[in-house]
């Protein structure tokens, strides 16, 4: 299993690439083409990837290595498009990591209850 130390540089590097490509010519970059099409197109891709991830998870539940690898690939697509969405809204992945860090050691029930009080 990878450590957080190796994961953060990957996310940081990917965030930098997304930032650079955000303002690139649409014909030169897939990410730029999504940004040029706007938030609705990006959200459509996030939804599509979420659905594909759910379907892959169902296959992986009783599947073998191939189905599990397909789930990993679909999850990577979902995370990627989620990062594009955050980038489009000028948010950084670090705010999501910070939110997750705040939740470490807190009961899921307690965390959910605290959201209704905010």
Coordinates of N, CA and C in Angstrom, one line a residue:
X1 N 0.8 -1.2 0.0 CA 0.0 0.0 0.0 C 0.9 1.2 0.0
X2 N 0.5 2.3 -0.8 CA 1.3 3.5 -0.8 C 1.1 4.3 0.5
X3 N 2.1 5.1 0.8 CA 2.0 5.9 1.9 C 1.5 7.3 1.6
X4 N 1.0 8.1 2.5 CA 0.6 9.4 2.3 C 1.7 10.2 1.7
X5 N 2.9 10.0 2.1 CA 4.1 10.8 1.6 C 4.2 10.6 0.1
X6 N 3.8 9.4 -0.5 CA 3.9 9.3 -1.9 C 2.7 9.7 -2.6
X7 N 1.5 9.7 -1.9 CA 0.3 10.1 -2.5 C 0.2 11.6 -2.7
X8 N 0.6 12.4 -1.7 CA 0.5 13.8 -1.8 C 1.2 14.4 -3.0
X9 N 2.5 14.0 -3.3 CA 3.2 14.5 -4.5 C 2.4 14.2 -5.8
X10 N 1.8 13.1 -5.8 CA 1.0 12.7 -7.0 C -0.1 13.7 -7.2
X11 N -0.9 14.0 -6.1 CA -2.0 14.9 -6.2 C -1.5 16.3 -6.4
X12 N -0.4 16.7 -5.8 CA 0.2 18.0 -6.1 C 0.6 18.2 -7.5
X13 N 1.3 17.2 -8.1 CA 1.7 17.2 -9.5 C 0.5 17.3 -10.4
X14 N -0.5 16.5 -10.1 CA -1.7 16.5 -10.9 C -2.4 17.8 -10.9
X15 N -2.5 18.4 -9.7 CA -3.1 19.7 -9.5 C -2.4 20.8 -10.3
X16 N -1.1 20.7 -10.4 CA -0.3 21.6 -11.2 C -0.6 21.5 -12.7
X17 N -0.7 20.2 -13.1 CA -1.0 20.0 -14.5 C -2.4 20.5 -14.8
X18 N -3.3 20.2 -14.0 CA -4.7 20.7 -14.2 C -4.8 22.2 -14.2
X19 N -4.0 22.9 -13.4 CA -3.9 24.3 -13.3 C -3.4 24.9 -14.7
X20 N -2.3 24.3 -15.1 CA -1.7 24.7 -16.4 C -2.6 24.5 -17.6
X21 N -3.3 23.4 -17.6 CA -4.2 23.0 -18.7 C -5.5 23.7 -18.7
X22 N -5.9 24.3 -17.6 CA -7.2 25.0 -17.4 C -7.3 26.1 -18.5
X23 N -6.3 26.8 -18.8 CA -6.3 27.9 -19.7 C -5.7 27.6 -21.0
X24 N -5.4 26.3 -21.3 CA -4.8 26.0 -22.6 C -5.9 26.0 -23.7
X25 N -5.5 25.8 -24.9 CA -6.4 25.8 -26.0 C -7.2 24.5 -25.9
X26 N -8.5 24.5 -26.2 CA -9.3 23.4 -26.0 C -8.9 22.2 -27.0
X27 N -8.4 22.6 -28.1 CA -7.9 21.5 -29.1 C -6.6 20.9 -28.7
X28 N -5.9 21.5 -27.7 CA -4.6 20.9 -27.3 C -4.7 20.1 -26.0
X29 N -5.8 20.1 -25.3 CA -5.9 19.4 -24.0 C -7.3 19.0 -23.7
X30 N -7.4 17.7 -23.3 CA -8.7 17.2 -22.9 C -9.3 18.1 -21.7
X31 N -8.4 18.3 -20.7 CA -8.8 19.1 -19.5 C -9.3 20.5 -20.0
X32 N -8.5 21.1 -20.9 CA -8.9 22.5 -21.4 C -10.2 22.4 -22.1
X33 N -10.5 21.3 -22.8 CA -11.7 21.2 -23.5 C -12.9 21.1 -22.6
X34 N -12.7 20.4 -21.4 CA -13.7 20.3 -20.4 C -14.0 21.7 -19.8
X35 N -12.9 22.4 -19.5 CA -13.1 23.8 -18.9 C -13.8 24.7 -19.9
X36 N -13.5 24.6 -21.2 CA -14.1 25.5 -22.2 C -15.6 25.1 -22.3
X37 N -16.0 23.9 -22.1 CA -17.4 23.5 -22.2 C -18.2 23.9 -21.0
X38 N -17.5 24.1 -19.9 CA -18.1 24.7 -18.7 C -18.4 23.6 -17.6
X39 N -18.9 24.1 -16.5 CA -19.2 23.3 -15.3 C -20.2 22.2 -15.6
X40 N -21.2 22.5 -16.4 CA -22.2 21.4 -16.6 C -21.6 20.2 -17.3
X41 N -20.7 20.4 -18.2 CA -20.0 19.3 -18.9 C -19.1 18.5 -17.9
X42 N -18.4 19.3 -17.1 CA -17.5 18.6 -16.1 C -18.4 17.8 -15.1
X43 N -19.5 18.4 -14.7 CA -20.4 17.6 -13.8 C -21.0 16.4 -14.4
X44 N -21.3 16.5 -15.7 CA -21.7 15.3 -16.5 C -20.7 14.2 -16.5
X45 N -19.4 14.6 -16.7 CA -18.3 13.6 -16.6 C -18.2 13.0 -15.2
X46 N -18.3 13.8 -14.2 CA -18.2 13.3 -12.8 C -19.3 12.3 -12.6
X47 N -20.5 12.6 -13.0 CA -21.6 11.7 -12.9 C -21.5 10.4 -13.7
X48 N -21.0 10.5 -14.9 CA -20.7 9.4 -15.7 C -19.7 8.5 -15.1
X49 N -18.6 9.1 -14.6 CA -17.5 8.3 -13.9 C -18.0 7.7 -12.6
X50 N -18.9 8.4 -11.9 CA -19.4 7.8 -10.7 C -20.3 6.6 -11.0
X51 N -21.1 6.7 -12.0 CA -21.9 5.5 -12.4 C -21.0 4.3 -12.8
X52 N -20.0 4.6 -13.6 CA -19.1 3.5 -14.1 C -18.4 2.9 -12.9
X53 N -18.0 3.7 -11.9 CA -17.4 3.2 -10.7 C -18.3 2.3 -9.9
X54 N -19.6 2.7 -9.8 CA -20.5 1.9 -9.1 C -20.7 0.5 -9.8
X55 N -20.8 0.6 -11.1 CA -21.0 -0.7 -11.8 C -19.8 -1.6 -11.7
X56 N -18.6 -1.0 -11.7 CA -17.3 -1.7 -11.6 C -17.3 -2.3 -10.2
X57 N -17.7 -1.6 -9.2 CA -17.7 -2.1 -7.8 C -18.6 -3.4 -7.7
X58 N -19.8 -3.3 -8.3 CA -20.7 -4.5 -8.3 C -20.0 -5.7 -9.0
X59 N -19.3 -5.4 -10.1 CA -18.6 -6.5 -10.7 C -17.4 -7.0 -9.9
X60 N -16.8 -6.1 -9.2 CA -15.6 -6.5 -8.4 C -15.9 -7.3 -7.1
X61 N -17.2 -7.1 -6.7 CA -17.6 -7.8 -5.4 C -17.4 -9.3 -5.5
X62 N -17.7 -9.9 -6.6 CA -17.6 -11.3 -6.7 C -16.6 -11.7 -7.9
X63 N -15.9 -10.7 -8.4 CA -15.0 -10.9 -9.5 C -13.6 -11.2 -9.1
X64 N -12.8 -11.3 -10.1 CA -11.4 -11.6 -9.8 C -10.5 -10.4 -10.0
X65 N -9.2 -10.6 -10.2 CA -8.3 -9.5 -10.3 C -8.6 -8.5 -11.4
X66 N -9.1 -9.0 -12.5 CA -9.5 -8.2 -13.7 C -10.6 -7.2 -13.3
X67 N -11.6 -7.7 -12.6 CA -12.7 -6.8 -12.2 C -12.2 -5.8 -11.1
X68 N -11.3 -6.3 -10.2 CA -10.8 -5.4 -9.2 C -10.0 -4.3 -9.8
X69 N -9.2 -4.6 -10.8 CA -8.4 -3.6 -11.5 C -9.2 -2.7 -12.3
X70 N -10.3 -3.2 -12.8 CA -11.3 -2.3 -13.5 C -11.9 -1.3 -12.5
X71 N -12.2 -1.7 -11.3 CA -12.7 -0.8 -10.3 C -11.6 0.3 -9.9
X72 N -10.4 -0.1 -9.8 CA -9.3 0.8 -9.5 C -9.3 1.9 -10.7
X73 N -9.3 1.4 -11.9 CA -9.2 2.3 -13.1 C -10.4 3.3 -13.1
X74 N -11.6 2.8 -12.8 CA -12.8 3.6 -12.8 C -12.7 4.6 -11.7
X75 N -12.2 4.2 -10.5 CA -12.1 5.1 -9.4 C -11.1 6.2 -9.7
X76 N -10.0 5.8 -10.4 CA -9.0 6.9 -10.8 C -9.7 7.9 -11.8
X77 N -10.5 7.4 -12.7 CA -11.3 8.3 -13.6 C -12.2 9.2 -12.8
X78 N -12.9 8.7 -11.8 CA -13.8 9.5 -10.9 C -13.0 10.5 -10.2
X79 N -11.9 10.1 -9.6 CA -11.1 11.1 -8.8 C -10.5 12.2 -9.7
X80 N -10.1 11.8 -10.9 CA -9.5 12.7 -11.9 C -10.6 13.8 -12.2
X81 N -11.7 13.3 -12.6 CA -12.8 14.3 -13.0 C -13.3 15.1 -11.8
X82 N -13.2 14.6 -10.6 CA -13.5 15.4 -9.4 C -12.5 16.4 -9.2
X83 N -11.2 16.1 -9.5 CA -10.2 17.1 -9.4 C -10.3 18.2 -10.5
X84 N -10.8 17.8 -11.7 CA -11.1 18.8 -12.7 C -12.2 19.7 -12.2
X85 N -13.2 19.2 -11.6 CA -14.3 20.0 -11.1 C -13.8 21.0 -10.1
X86 N -13.0 20.5 -9.1 CA -12.5 21.4 -8.1 C -11.7 22.5 -8.7
X87 N -10.8 22.1 -9.7 CA -10.0 23.1 -10.4 C -10.9 24.2 -11.1
X88 N -11.9 23.7 -11.7 CA -12.8 24.6 -12.4 C -13.4 25.7 -11.5
X89 N -13.7 25.2 -10.3 CA -14.3 26.1 -9.2 C -13.2 26.8 -8.4
X90 N -11.9 26.7 -8.9 CA -10.8 27.3 -8.2 C -10.6 26.9 -6.8
X91 N -10.9 25.6 -6.6 CA -10.6 24.9 -5.3 C -9.5 24.0 -5.5
X92 N -8.7 23.7 -4.4 CA -7.6 22.8 -4.5 C -7.9 21.5 -3.8
X93 N -7.2 20.5 -4.2 CA -7.4 19.2 -3.6 C -7.1 19.2 -2.1
X94 N -6.2 20.1 -1.7 CA -5.8 20.2 -0.3 C -6.9 20.4 0.6
X95 N -7.9 21.2 0.2 CA -9.1 21.5 1.1 C -9.8 20.2 1.3
X96 N -9.9 19.3 0.4 CA -10.6 18.0 0.6 C -9.7 17.2 1.5
X97 N -8.4 17.1 1.3 CA -7.6 16.4 2.2 C -7.6 16.9 3.6
X98 N -7.7 18.2 3.8 CA -7.8 18.9 5.1 C -9.1 18.5 5.8
X99 N -10.2 18.4 5.0 CA -11.5 18.0 5.5 C -11.5 16.6 6.0
X100 N -10.8 15.7 5.2 CA -10.7 14.3 5.6 C -9.9 14.2 6.9
X101 N -8.8 14.9 6.9 CA -7.9 14.9 8.1 C -8.7 15.3 9.4
X102 N -9.6 16.3 9.2 CA -10.4 16.8 10.4 C -11.3 15.6 10.9
X103 N -11.7 14.8 10.0 CA -12.6 13.7 10.3 C -12.0 12.5 10.9
X104 N -10.7 12.4 10.8 CA -10.0 11.2 11.3 C -10.2 11.1 12.8
X105 N -10.6 9.9 13.3 CA -10.8 9.7 14.7 C -12.2 10.1 15.2
X106 N -13.0 10.6 14.3 CA -14.3 11.0 14.7 C -15.3 10.0 14.1
X107 N -16.2 9.6 15.0 CA -17.3 8.6 14.5 C -18.0 9.2 13.3
X108 N -18.2 8.3 12.3 CA -19.0 8.8 11.2 C -20.4 9.3 11.6
X109 N -21.0 8.7 12.6 CA -22.3 9.2 13.0 C -22.2 10.6 13.6
X110 N -21.1 10.8 14.4 CA -21.0 12.1 15.0 C -20.6 13.1 14.0
X111 N -19.8 12.8 13.0 CA -19.4 13.8 12.0 C -20.7 14.1 11.2
X112 N -21.5 13.2 10.8 CA -22.7 13.5 10.0 C -23.7 14.3 10.8
X113 N -23.8 14.0 12.1 CA -24.7 14.8 13.0 C -24.2 16.3 13.1
X114 N -22.9 16.5 13.1 CA -22.3 17.8 13.2 C -22.6 18.7 11.9
X115 N -22.8 18.0 10.8 CA -23.1 18.7 9.6 C -24.4 19.4 9.6
X116 N -25.4 18.8 10.3 CA -26.7 19.3 10.3 C -26.8 20.5 11.3
X117 N -25.8 20.7 12.1 CA -25.7 21.8 13.1 C -25.0 23.0 12.5
X118 N -24.3 22.8 11.4 CA -23.5 23.9 10.8 C -24.3 24.9 10.2

